[in-house]
PDB file of C-alpha atoms in Angstrom:
ATOM      1  CA  MET A 799     -13.888   5.417  -6.517  1.00 62.00           C
ATOM      2  CA  ALA A 800     -11.576   7.738  -5.609  1.00 87.00           C
ATOM      3  CA  LEU A 801      -8.665   8.653  -2.507  1.00 93.00           C
ATOM      4  CA  ASP A 802     -11.879   9.521  -0.029  1.00 92.00           C
ATOM      5  CA  LYS A 803     -12.949   6.107  -0.908  1.00 93.00           C
ATOM      6  CA  VAL A 804     -14.565   4.343   2.048  1.00 94.00           C
ATOM      7  CA  LEU A 805     -12.838   0.696   2.677  1.00 97.00           C
ATOM      8  CA  MET A 806     -14.709  -2.291   2.751  1.00 97.00           C
ATOM      9  CA  PRO A 807     -15.699  -3.396   5.950  1.00 97.00           C
ATOM     10  CA  VAL A 808     -13.803  -6.463   7.764  1.00 96.00           C
ATOM     11  CA  LEU A 809     -16.120  -9.615   7.301  1.00 96.00           C
ATOM     12  CA  ASP A 810     -16.168 -10.859  11.043  1.00 91.00           C
ATOM     13  CA  GLY A 811     -16.797 -14.362  11.154  1.00 93.00           C
ATOM     14  CA  HIS A 812     -16.452 -15.166   7.615  1.00 97.00           C
ATOM     15  CA  PRO A 813     -14.718 -18.612   6.840  1.00 97.00           C
ATOM     16  CA  ASP A 814     -12.654 -17.228   3.669  1.00 98.00           C
ATOM     17  CA  VAL A 815     -11.204 -14.269   5.667  1.00 98.00           C
ATOM     18  CA  PHE A 816      -7.732 -15.261   6.235  1.00 98.00           C
ATOM     19  CA  GLU A 817      -5.982 -14.590   9.750  1.00 98.00           C
ATOM     20  CA  ARG A 818      -2.403 -14.646  11.106  1.00 98.00           C
ATOM     21  CA  GLU A 819      -1.065 -13.270  14.486  1.00 98.00           C
ATOM     22  CA  TRP A 820       2.711 -12.347  15.307  1.00 97.00           C
ATOM     23  CA  PRO A 821       4.359  -9.944  17.881  1.00 97.00           C
ATOM     24  CA  LEU A 822       5.732  -6.599  16.745  1.00 97.00           C
ATOM     25  CA  ARG A 823       9.176  -6.309  16.818  1.00 96.00           C
ATOM     26  CA  VAL A 824      11.967  -3.748  17.245  1.00 97.00           C
ATOM     27  CA  ALA A 825      12.914  -3.408  13.787  1.00 97.00           C
ATOM     28  CA  ASP A 826       9.180  -2.262  12.938  1.00 98.00           C
ATOM     29  CA  ILE A 827       8.976   0.749  14.955  1.00 98.00           C
ATOM     30  CA  ASP A 828      10.328   4.345  15.265  1.00 97.00           C
ATOM     31  CA  ARG A 829      11.865   5.990  18.050  1.00 95.00           C
ATOM     32  CA  TYR A 830       8.737   6.330  19.754  1.00 95.00           C
ATOM     33  CA  GLY A 831       7.608   2.393  19.598  1.00 97.00           C
ATOM     34  CA  ARG A 832       5.069   3.094  16.616  1.00 98.00           C
ATOM     35  CA  LEU A 833       4.765   0.621  14.051  1.00 98.00           C
ATOM     36  CA  ARG A 834       6.033   2.370  11.114  1.00 98.00           C
ATOM     37  CA  LEU A 835       4.260   2.625   7.744  1.00 98.00           C
ATOM     38  CA  ASP A 836       7.260   0.821   5.590  1.00 98.00           C
ATOM     39  CA  ALA A 837       6.790  -1.720   8.143  1.00 98.00           C
ATOM     40  CA  ALA A 838       3.004  -2.165   8.051  1.00 98.00           C
ATOM     41  CA  ALA A 839       3.235  -2.335   4.244  1.00 98.00           C
ATOM     42  CA  ARG A 840       5.827  -5.375   4.556  1.00 98.00           C
ATOM     43  CA  HIS A 841       3.578  -7.116   7.004  1.00 98.00           C
ATOM     44  CA  ILE A 842       0.621  -6.562   4.464  1.00 98.00           C
ATOM     45  CA  GLN A 843       2.944  -8.318   1.672  1.00 97.00           C
ATOM     46  CA  ASP A 844       3.946 -11.064   3.906  1.00 97.00           C
ATOM     47  CA  VAL A 845       0.290 -12.084   4.953  1.00 98.00           C
ATOM     48  CA  GLY A 846      -0.685 -11.923   1.261  1.00 98.00           C
ATOM     49  CA  GLN A 847       2.361 -14.607   0.656  1.00 97.00           C
ATOM     50  CA  ASP A 848       1.001 -16.685   3.516  1.00 98.00           C
ATOM     51  CA  HIS A 849      -2.754 -16.185   2.429  1.00 98.00           C
ATOM     52  CA  VAL A 850      -1.581 -17.496  -1.128  1.00 97.00           C
ATOM     53  CA  HIS A 851       0.307 -20.397   0.208  1.00 97.00           C
ATOM     54  CA  ASP A 852      -2.548 -21.221   2.331  1.00 97.00           C
ATOM     55  CA  LEU A 853      -5.068 -21.395  -0.376  1.00 97.00           C
ATOM     56  CA  GLY A 854      -2.558 -23.727  -2.276  1.00 97.00           C
ATOM     57  CA  PHE A 855      -1.847 -21.487  -5.445  1.00 96.00           C
ATOM     58  CA  ASP A 856       1.947 -20.259  -4.206  1.00 93.00           C
ATOM     59  CA  GLU A 857       3.501 -22.589  -6.896  1.00 93.00           C
ATOM     60  CA  SER A 858       1.043 -21.473  -9.693  1.00 95.00           C
ATOM     61  CA  HIS A 859       0.967 -17.747  -8.620  1.00 96.00           C
ATOM     62  CA  PRO A 860       4.144 -16.966  -6.774  1.00 94.00           C
ATOM     63  CA  LEU A 861       4.985 -13.348  -8.335  1.00 95.00           C
ATOM     64  CA  TRP A 862       2.763 -10.088  -7.663  1.00 96.00           C
ATOM     65  CA  VAL A 863       3.386  -6.403  -7.883  1.00 96.00           C
ATOM     66  CA  VAL A 864       1.330  -4.210  -6.337  1.00 97.00           C
ATOM     67  CA  ARG A 865       0.063  -0.891  -8.216  1.00 98.00           C
ATOM     68  CA  ARG A 866      -1.666   0.866  -5.669  1.00 98.00           C
ATOM     69  CA  THR A 867      -1.682   0.827  -1.572  1.00 98.00           C
ATOM     70  CA  MET A 868      -3.867   2.788   0.409  1.00 98.00           C
ATOM     71  CA  ILE A 869      -3.024   2.566   4.353  1.00 98.00           C
ATOM     72  CA  ASP A 870      -5.178   4.198   7.025  1.00 98.00           C
ATOM     73  CA  LEU A 871      -3.556   4.885  10.295  1.00 98.00           C
ATOM     74  CA  ILE A 872      -6.456   5.061  12.738  1.00 98.00           C
ATOM     75  CA  ARG A 873      -4.683   4.422  15.991  1.00 98.00           C
ATOM     76  CA  PRO A 874      -1.161   3.710  16.335  1.00 97.00           C
ATOM     77  CA  ILE A 875      -0.047   0.219  17.218  1.00 98.00           C
ATOM     78  CA  GLU A 876       3.027   0.478  19.964  1.00 96.00           C
ATOM     79  CA  PHE A 877       5.882  -1.654  20.837  1.00 95.00           C
ATOM     80  CA  GLN A 878       5.434  -5.173  22.472  1.00 94.00           C
ATOM     81  CA  ASP A 879       1.830  -5.506  21.189  1.00 97.00           C
ATOM     82  CA  MET A 880       0.654  -8.590  18.921  1.00 98.00           C
ATOM     83  CA  LEU A 881      -0.734  -8.027  15.664  1.00 98.00           C
ATOM     84  CA  ARG A 882      -3.815  -9.636  14.246  1.00 98.00           C
ATOM     85  CA  LEU A 883      -3.657  -9.394  10.458  1.00 98.00           C
ATOM     86  CA  ARG A 884      -6.976 -10.087   8.571  1.00 98.00           C
ATOM     87  CA  ARG A 885      -6.654 -10.402   4.806  1.00 98.00           C
ATOM     88  CA  TRP A 886      -9.404 -10.678   1.796  1.00 98.00           C
ATOM     89  CA  CYS A 887     -10.252  -9.979  -1.496  1.00 98.00           C
ATOM     90  CA  SER A 888     -12.547  -7.081  -2.215  1.00 98.00           C
ATOM     91  CA  ALA A 889     -12.764  -7.052  -5.855  1.00 98.00           C
ATOM     92  CA  THR A 890     -11.631  -9.239  -8.840  1.00 98.00           C
ATOM     93  CA  SER A 891     -10.649  -8.829 -12.764  1.00 98.00           C
ATOM     94  CA  THR A 892      -9.035 -11.873 -14.767  1.00 97.00           C
ATOM     95  CA  ARG A 893      -5.522 -10.257 -14.042  1.00 97.00           C
ATOM     96  CA  TRP A 894      -5.729  -8.564 -10.954  1.00 98.00           C
ATOM     97  CA  CYS A 895      -7.240  -8.123  -7.589  1.00 98.00           C
ATOM     98  CA  GLU A 896      -7.643  -5.557  -4.621  1.00 98.00           C
ATOM     99  CA  THR A 897      -7.422  -6.891  -1.463  1.00 98.00           C
ATOM    100  CA  ARG A 898      -8.200  -5.403   2.183  1.00 98.00           C
ATOM    101  CA  VAL A 899      -5.449  -6.204   5.378  1.00 98.00           C
ATOM    102  CA  ARG A 900      -7.004  -5.050   8.479  1.00 98.00           C
ATOM    103  CA  ILE A 901      -4.190  -5.133  11.227  1.00 98.00           C
ATOM    104  CA  ASP A 902      -5.165  -4.957  14.851  1.00 98.00           C
ATOM    105  CA  GLY A 903      -2.878  -4.173  17.898  1.00 98.00           C
ATOM    106  CA  CYS A 904      -4.224  -6.232  20.902  1.00 95.00           C
ATOM    107  CA  LYS A 905      -3.839  -2.648  22.447  1.00 95.00           C
ATOM    108  CA  GLY A 906      -6.435  -1.070  20.433  1.00 97.00           C
ATOM    109  CA  GLY A 907      -4.252   0.290  17.528  1.00 98.00           C
ATOM    110  CA  LEU A 908      -5.588  -0.056  14.418  1.00 98.00           C
ATOM    111  CA  ILE A 909      -4.555   0.061  10.621  1.00 98.00           C
ATOM    112  CA  GLU A 910      -7.124  -0.649   7.647  1.00 98.00           C
ATOM    113  CA  SER A 911      -5.352  -1.138   4.102  1.00 98.00           C
ATOM    114  CA  GLU A 912      -6.523  -2.123   0.864  1.00 98.00           C
ATOM    115  CA  ALA A 913      -4.101  -2.846  -2.068  1.00 98.00           C
ATOM    116  CA  PHE A 914      -4.281  -3.404  -5.927  1.00 98.00           C
ATOM    117  CA  TRP A 915      -2.170  -6.448  -7.174  1.00 98.00           C
ATOM    118  CA  ILE A 916      -1.383  -7.934 -10.180  1.00 98.00           C
ATOM    119  CA  ASN A 917      -0.656 -11.688 -11.200  1.00 97.00           C
ATOM    120  CA  ILE A 918       2.941 -11.706 -12.681  1.00 96.00           C
ATOM    121  CA  ASN A 919       3.715 -14.471 -15.093  1.00 94.00           C
ATOM    122  CA  ARG A 920       7.218 -16.081 -13.851  1.00 89.00           C
ATOM    123  CA  ASP A 921       8.455 -16.454 -17.598  1.00 89.00           C
ATOM    124  CA  THR A 922       7.503 -13.153 -19.117  1.00 92.00           C
ATOM    125  CA  LEU A 923       7.165 -11.076 -16.268  1.00 90.00           C
ATOM    126  CA  MET A 924       4.188  -9.669 -17.442  1.00 94.00           C
ATOM    127  CA  PRO A 925       0.708  -9.375 -16.520  1.00 96.00           C
ATOM    128  CA  SER A 926      -0.745 -12.647 -16.480  1.00 96.00           C
ATOM    129  CA  ARG A 927      -4.731 -14.280 -16.170  1.00 97.00           C
ATOM    130  CA  ILE A 928      -5.699 -15.542 -12.981  1.00 98.00           C
ATOM    131  CA  SER A 929      -6.474 -19.315 -12.962  1.00 97.00           C
ATOM    132  CA  ASP A 930     -10.216 -20.230 -12.560  1.00 97.00           C
ATOM    133  CA  ASP A 931      -9.779 -22.007  -9.370  1.00 97.00           C
ATOM    134  CA  PHE A 932      -7.800 -19.426  -7.784  1.00 97.00           C
ATOM    135  CA  LEU A 933     -10.414 -16.404  -8.971  1.00 97.00           C
ATOM    136  CA  GLU A 934     -12.975 -18.657  -7.811  1.00 97.00           C
ATOM    137  CA  ALA A 935     -11.280 -18.747  -4.234  1.00 97.00           C
ATOM    138  CA  LEU A 936     -10.895 -15.100  -4.187  1.00 97.00           C
ATOM    139  CA  GLN A 937     -14.343 -14.389  -5.209  1.00 97.00           C
ATOM    140  CA  ARG A 938     -15.684 -15.933  -2.142  1.00 98.00           C
ATOM    141  CA  THR A 939     -15.336 -12.449  -0.118  1.00 98.00           C
ATOM    142  CA  THR A 940     -16.647 -10.292  -2.651  1.00 98.00           C
ATOM    143  CA  ASP A 941     -19.250  -9.642  -5.484  1.00 96.00           C
ATOM    144  CA  VAL A 942     -17.259  -7.053  -7.587  1.00 96.00           C
ATOM    145  CA  HIS A 943     -15.755  -9.182 -10.660  1.00 96.00           C
ATOM    146  CA  ARG A 944     -15.008  -6.275 -13.044  1.00 95.00           C
ATOM    147  CA  LEU A 945     -12.322  -4.531 -11.504  1.00 97.00           C
ATOM    148  CA  ARG A 946     -10.524  -1.830 -13.463  1.00 96.00           C
ATOM    149  CA  TRP A 947      -7.581   0.364 -13.256  1.00 96.00           C
ATOM    150  CA  LYS A 948      -8.314   3.846 -12.610  1.00 94.00           C
ATOM    151  CA  ALA A 949      -5.029   6.205 -11.247  1.00 95.00           C
ATOM    152  CA  TYR A 950      -6.149   8.479  -8.418  1.00 95.00           C
ATOM    153  CA  LEU A 951      -2.993  10.428  -8.670  1.00 96.00           C
ATOM    154  CA  LYS A 952      -1.153  12.902 -11.164  1.00 95.00           C
ATOM    155  CA  PRO A 953       2.207  13.960 -10.422  1.00 97.00           C
ATOM    156  CA  GLY A 954       3.488  17.501  -9.016  1.00 96.00           C
ATOM    157  CA  ALA A 955       5.909  19.512 -11.003  1.00 96.00           C
ATOM    158  CA  ARG A 956       9.519  20.592  -9.666  1.00 97.00           C
ATOM    159  CA  GLU A 957       9.143  24.277 -10.811  1.00 96.00           C
ATOM    160  CA  ASN A 958       6.374  24.790  -7.885  1.00 96.00           C
ATOM    161  CA  ALA A 959       7.599  22.275  -5.107  1.00 98.00           C
ATOM    162  CA  ALA A 960       7.714  23.193  -1.469  1.00 97.00           C
ATOM    163  CA  GLN A 961      10.786  20.952  -1.078  1.00 96.00           C
ATOM    164  CA  ILE A 962      12.847  18.621  -3.233  1.00 98.00           C
ATOM    165  CA  ARG A 963      14.904  15.889  -1.701  1.00 97.00           C
ATOM    166  CA  ASP A 964      17.129  12.993  -2.986  1.00 96.00           C
ATOM    167  CA  TYR A 965      16.419   9.654  -1.649  1.00 96.00           C
ATOM    168  CA  PRO A 966      19.514   7.469  -2.083  1.00 96.00           C
ATOM    169  CA  VAL A 967      18.917   3.954  -3.659  1.00 97.00           C
ATOM    170  CA  ARG A 968      20.538   1.178  -1.365  1.00 97.00           C
ATOM    171  CA  PHE A 969      21.219  -2.534  -2.627  1.00 97.00           C
ATOM    172  CA  THR A 970      19.023  -3.826   0.034  1.00 97.00           C
ATOM    173  CA  ASP A 971      16.047  -1.996  -1.525  1.00 98.00           C
ATOM    174  CA  ILE A 972      16.111  -4.348  -4.217  1.00 97.00           C
ATOM    175  CA  ASP A 973      14.030  -7.197  -4.522  1.00 95.00           C
ATOM    176  CA  LEU A 974      13.129 -10.242  -7.082  1.00 91.00           C
ATOM    177  CA  PHE A 975      12.113  -8.191  -9.656  1.00 91.00           C
ATOM    178  CA  ASP A 976      15.160  -6.361  -9.774  1.00 95.00           C
ATOM    179  CA  HIS A 977      13.632  -3.015  -8.548  1.00 96.00           C
ATOM    180  CA  VAL A 978      12.947  -0.845  -5.344  1.00 98.00           C
ATOM    181  CA  ASN A 979      10.068  -2.948  -3.106  1.00 97.00           C
ATOM    182  CA  ASN A 980       7.076  -1.611  -2.277  1.00 96.00           C
ATOM    183  CA  CYS A 981       7.757  -1.138   1.484  1.00 97.00           C
ATOM    184  CA  VAL A 982      10.678   1.221   0.427  1.00 98.00           C
ATOM    185  CA  TYR A 983       8.217   3.994  -0.888  1.00 98.00           C
ATOM    186  CA  TRP A 984       6.545   3.995   2.603  1.00 98.00           C
ATOM    187  CA  SER A 985       9.812   4.542   3.793  1.00 98.00           C
ATOM    188  CA  VAL A 986      10.243   7.572   1.904  1.00 98.00           C
ATOM    189  CA  VAL A 987       7.021   8.804   3.668  1.00 98.00           C
ATOM    190  CA  GLU A 988       8.233   8.219   7.110  1.00 98.00           C
ATOM    191  CA  ASP A 989      11.091  10.097   6.635  1.00 96.00           C
ATOM    192  CA  TYR A 990       8.762  13.146   5.215  1.00 97.00           C
ATOM    193  CA  LEU A 991       6.471  12.773   8.477  1.00 97.00           C
ATOM    194  CA  SER A 992       9.632  12.778  10.892  1.00 95.00           C
ATOM    195  CA  ALA A 993       9.766  16.402  10.302  1.00 94.00           C
ATOM    196  CA  ILE A 994       6.290  16.773  10.879  1.00 93.00           C
ATOM    197  CA  PRO A 995       5.278  14.819  13.789  1.00 91.00           C
ATOM    198  CA  GLU A 996       2.402  16.558  14.152  1.00 92.00           C
ATOM    199  CA  MET A 997       0.637  15.270  11.277  1.00 93.00           C
ATOM    200  CA  LEU A 998       0.674  11.662  12.956  1.00 93.00           C
ATOM    201  CA  SER A 999      -1.223  13.237  15.840  1.00 91.00           C
ATOM    202  CA  GLU A1000      -4.684  12.489  14.205  1.00 94.00           C
ATOM    203  CA  PRO A1001      -5.957   9.407  11.747  1.00 97.00           C
ATOM    204  CA  LEU A1002      -4.000   9.373   8.412  1.00 97.00           C
ATOM    205  CA  ARG A1003      -4.936   8.076   5.029  1.00 98.00           C
ATOM    206  CA  VAL A1004      -1.728   7.538   2.982  1.00 98.00           C
ATOM    207  CA  THR A1005      -2.207   6.141  -0.981  1.00 98.00           C
ATOM    208  CA  ILE A1006       0.789   5.366  -3.065  1.00 98.00           C
ATOM    209  CA  GLU A1007       0.517   4.616  -7.059  1.00 98.00           C
ATOM    210  CA  HIS A1008       3.205   3.268  -8.606  1.00 98.00           C
ATOM    211  CA  GLU A1009       3.980   4.086 -12.293  1.00 97.00           C
ATOM    212  CA  ALA A1010       7.388   2.314 -13.368  1.00 97.00           C
ATOM    213  CA  PRO A1011       9.992   0.674 -11.350  1.00 97.00           C
ATOM    214  CA  ILE A1012      13.106   2.116  -9.771  1.00 98.00           C
ATOM    215  CA  ALA A1013      16.431   0.663 -10.489  1.00 97.00           C
ATOM    216  CA  LEU A1014      19.635   0.547  -8.558  1.00 97.00           C
ATOM    217  CA  GLY A1015      21.645   3.285  -9.624  1.00 96.00           C
ATOM    218  CA  ASP A1016      18.853   5.465 -10.395  1.00 98.00           C
ATOM    219  CA  LYS A1017      19.334   9.038  -8.764  1.00 98.00           C
ATOM    220  CA  LEU A1018      15.568   9.443  -6.674  1.00 98.00           C
ATOM    221  CA  ASP A1019      14.304  12.794  -6.116  1.00 98.00           C
ATOM    222  CA  VAL A1020      11.393  13.262  -3.902  1.00 98.00           C
ATOM    223  CA  ILE A1021       9.167  16.163  -4.871  1.00 98.00           C
ATOM    224  CA  ALA A1022       6.754  17.472  -2.141  1.00 98.00           C
ATOM    225  CA  HIS A1023       3.344  19.510  -2.677  1.00 98.00           C
ATOM    226  CA  VAL A1024       1.530  20.912   0.153  1.00 97.00           C
ATOM    227  CA  HIS A1025      -1.898  21.744  -1.143  1.00 97.00           C
ATOM    228  CA  PRO A1026      -4.084  23.783   1.359  1.00 96.00           C
ATOM    229  CA  PRO A1027      -7.734  23.772   2.210  1.00 95.00           C
ATOM    230  CA  ASP A1028     -10.071  24.990  -0.605  1.00 94.00           C
ATOM    231  CA  SER A1029      -7.529  24.032  -3.531  1.00 92.00           C
ATOM    232  CA  THR A1030      -7.882  20.136  -2.901  1.00 91.00           C
ATOM    233  CA  ASP A1031     -10.913  19.811  -4.962  1.00 86.00           C
ATOM    234  CA  MET A1032      -9.044  17.936  -7.467  1.00 87.00           C
ATOM    235  CA  PHE A1033      -8.213  15.236  -5.306  1.00 90.00           C
ATOM    236  CA  GLY A1034     -12.266  14.749  -4.797  1.00 87.00           C
ATOM    237  CA  PRO A1035     -14.846  16.812  -3.338  1.00 88.00           C
ATOM    238  CA  GLU A1036     -14.683  15.387   0.206  1.00 90.00           C
ATOM    239  CA  LEU A1037     -11.327  16.804   0.734  1.00 93.00           C
ATOM    240  CA  ILE A1038     -12.084  19.960   0.106  1.00 93.00           C
ATOM    241  CA  ASP A1039     -12.009  21.151   3.935  1.00 94.00           C
ATOM    242  CA  ARG A1040      -8.406  19.579   4.272  1.00 93.00           C
ATOM    243  CA  THR A1041      -4.537  19.926   3.609  1.00 96.00           C
ATOM    244  CA  VAL A1042      -3.293  17.440   1.109  1.00 97.00           C
ATOM    245  CA  THR A1043       0.361  16.777   0.894  1.00 98.00           C
ATOM    246  CA  THR A1044       1.921  15.194  -2.135  1.00 98.00           C
ATOM    247  CA  LEU A1045       4.885  13.475  -2.929  1.00 98.00           C
ATOM    248  CA  THR A1046       6.196  12.829  -6.364  1.00 98.00           C
ATOM    249  CA  TYR A1047       9.064   9.796  -6.715  1.00 98.00           C
ATOM    250  CA  ALA A1048      10.843  11.168  -9.635  1.00 98.00           C
ATOM    251  CA  VAL A1049      14.030   9.921 -11.698  1.00 98.00           C
ATOM    252  CA  SER A1050      15.181  12.844 -13.728  1.00 96.00           C
ATOM    253  CA  ASP A1051      11.988  13.732 -15.776  1.00 95.00           C
ATOM    254  CA  GLU A1052      10.269  10.458 -15.470  1.00 98.00           C
ATOM    255  CA  THR A1053       7.676   9.802 -12.560  1.00 98.00           C
ATOM    256  CA  LYS A1054       8.153   6.732 -11.094  1.00 98.00           C
ATOM    257  CA  ALA A1055       5.347   6.991  -8.172  1.00 98.00           C
ATOM    258  CA  ILE A1056       3.169   9.689  -6.265  1.00 98.00           C
ATOM    259  CA  ALA A1057       1.868   9.348  -2.857  1.00 98.00           C
ATOM    260  CA  THR A1058      -1.033  11.686  -1.070  1.00 98.00           C
ATOM    261  CA  ILE A1059      -1.067  12.279   2.730  1.00 98.00           C
ATOM    262  CA  PHE A1060      -4.257  13.673   4.607  1.00 97.00           C
ATOM    263  CA  ALA A1061      -5.815  13.516   7.746  1.00 96.00           C
ATOM    264  CA  LEU A1062      -8.990  11.547   7.562  1.00 95.00           C
TER     265      LEU A1062
END
């Protein structure tokens, strides 16, 4: 599995696919009315919390951190649409799992996603074993039970960057774990794409991997590299024919996260 992986198809009609609907609100859209990626990431996070609650495990498994999120923007979802979110587990291990979320707009917009979530012990704040009964519930939609972590991305260097921009960390970016929430990393991607809107004119895959937390007071730099076609074999053989952009989230010399952006 790599950046060009094929996401597990939605299990239409499966009784263990969790489903919710809610309207697309003004705070979630850009100036053109498109559902932003950071807002989509928040919806993915929110439906996950609802799913755990629906299964009855929000007291025993209340804390999760995301290690990687892959979002495919297939067709834009636009203002005044109704969002249909479906969530199910696509792979498990004893301490983490991968979950798929599909977001459909009633007008034809579509976002697909997959995220690697780690169960966190509320007392130690360390990765913790998922209870057997919860694991049994998650495994009803997958037969992959030996999920292992493998990083897809490597950071880019400052010396040959196409662009380096600072991104101020705000008090409102900080979450329950006292570090920058997952959704804020997607705001950085939206900020980058705002200068090159033509990248949003076709289906797009964005992947973010987290390596270390960002804290309030950190001086965050976003280091951009643009890899043209025929130089992108490092990202997977299927991507050799297209441009791949990477964003490295760095505090001084420490890499905090890495994002990739490319056309599907």
